[in-house]
Short mmCIF file of C-alpha atoms in Angstrom, two decimals:
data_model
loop_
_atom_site.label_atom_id
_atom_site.label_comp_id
_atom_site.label_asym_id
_atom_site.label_seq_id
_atom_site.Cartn_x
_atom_site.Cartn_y
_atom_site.Cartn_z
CA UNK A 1 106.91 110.96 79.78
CA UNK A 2 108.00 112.46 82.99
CA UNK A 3 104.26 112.16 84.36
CA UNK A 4 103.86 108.29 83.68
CA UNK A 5 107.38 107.89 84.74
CA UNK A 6 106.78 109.47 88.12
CA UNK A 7 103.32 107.80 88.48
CA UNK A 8 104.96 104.46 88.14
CA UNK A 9 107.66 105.20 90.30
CA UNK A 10 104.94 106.48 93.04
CA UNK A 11 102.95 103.15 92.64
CA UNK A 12 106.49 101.02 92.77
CA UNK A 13 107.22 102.70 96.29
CA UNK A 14 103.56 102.30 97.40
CA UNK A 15 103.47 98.62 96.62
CA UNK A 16 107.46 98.06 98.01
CA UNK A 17 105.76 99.79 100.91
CA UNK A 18 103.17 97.28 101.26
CA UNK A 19 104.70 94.72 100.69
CA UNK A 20 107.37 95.29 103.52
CA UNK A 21 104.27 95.94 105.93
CA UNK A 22 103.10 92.96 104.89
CA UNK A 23 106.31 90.67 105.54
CA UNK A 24 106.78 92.58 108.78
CA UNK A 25 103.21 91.61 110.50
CA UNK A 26 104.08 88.02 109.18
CA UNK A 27 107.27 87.51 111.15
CA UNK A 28 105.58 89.60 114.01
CA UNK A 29 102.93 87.25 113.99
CA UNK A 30 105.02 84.22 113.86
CA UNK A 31 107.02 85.62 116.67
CA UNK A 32 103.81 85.84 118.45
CA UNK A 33 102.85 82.27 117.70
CA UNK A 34 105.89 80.40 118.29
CA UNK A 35 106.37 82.17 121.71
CA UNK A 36 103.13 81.04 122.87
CA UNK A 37 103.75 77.46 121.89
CA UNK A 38 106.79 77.23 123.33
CA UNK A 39 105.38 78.71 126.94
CA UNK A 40 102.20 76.20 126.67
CA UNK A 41 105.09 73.56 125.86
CA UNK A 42 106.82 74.38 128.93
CA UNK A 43 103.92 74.49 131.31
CA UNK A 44 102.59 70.90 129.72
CA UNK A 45 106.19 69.76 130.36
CA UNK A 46 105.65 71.23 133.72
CA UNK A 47 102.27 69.66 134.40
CA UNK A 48 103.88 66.02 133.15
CA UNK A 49 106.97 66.14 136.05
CA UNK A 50 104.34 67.12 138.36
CA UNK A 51 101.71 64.52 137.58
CA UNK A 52 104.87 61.85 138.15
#
């Protein structure tokens, strides 16, 4: 019992493990994204006063 208990434990961490990789790209990623839409919105904001 100790064997399938410790296998199972072992495969809980691993998948915890992924799983936290996982969520961490995704905000990294959206971090990414929304900074770079928010400098393109600036410097189209930019663009528009000068354009006036």
């Amino acid at each position: 019992m100790k064997r399938l208990a410790l296998r199972t434990g072992v495969r809980w961490k691993i998948s915890i493990a992924i799983a936290a990789v996982g969520a961490l790209i995704a905000v990294a990623l959206s971090l990414v994204v929304h900074n770079a839409a928010r400098v393109s919105m600036i410097e189209n904001a930019r663009e528009v006063q000068l354009e006036r």
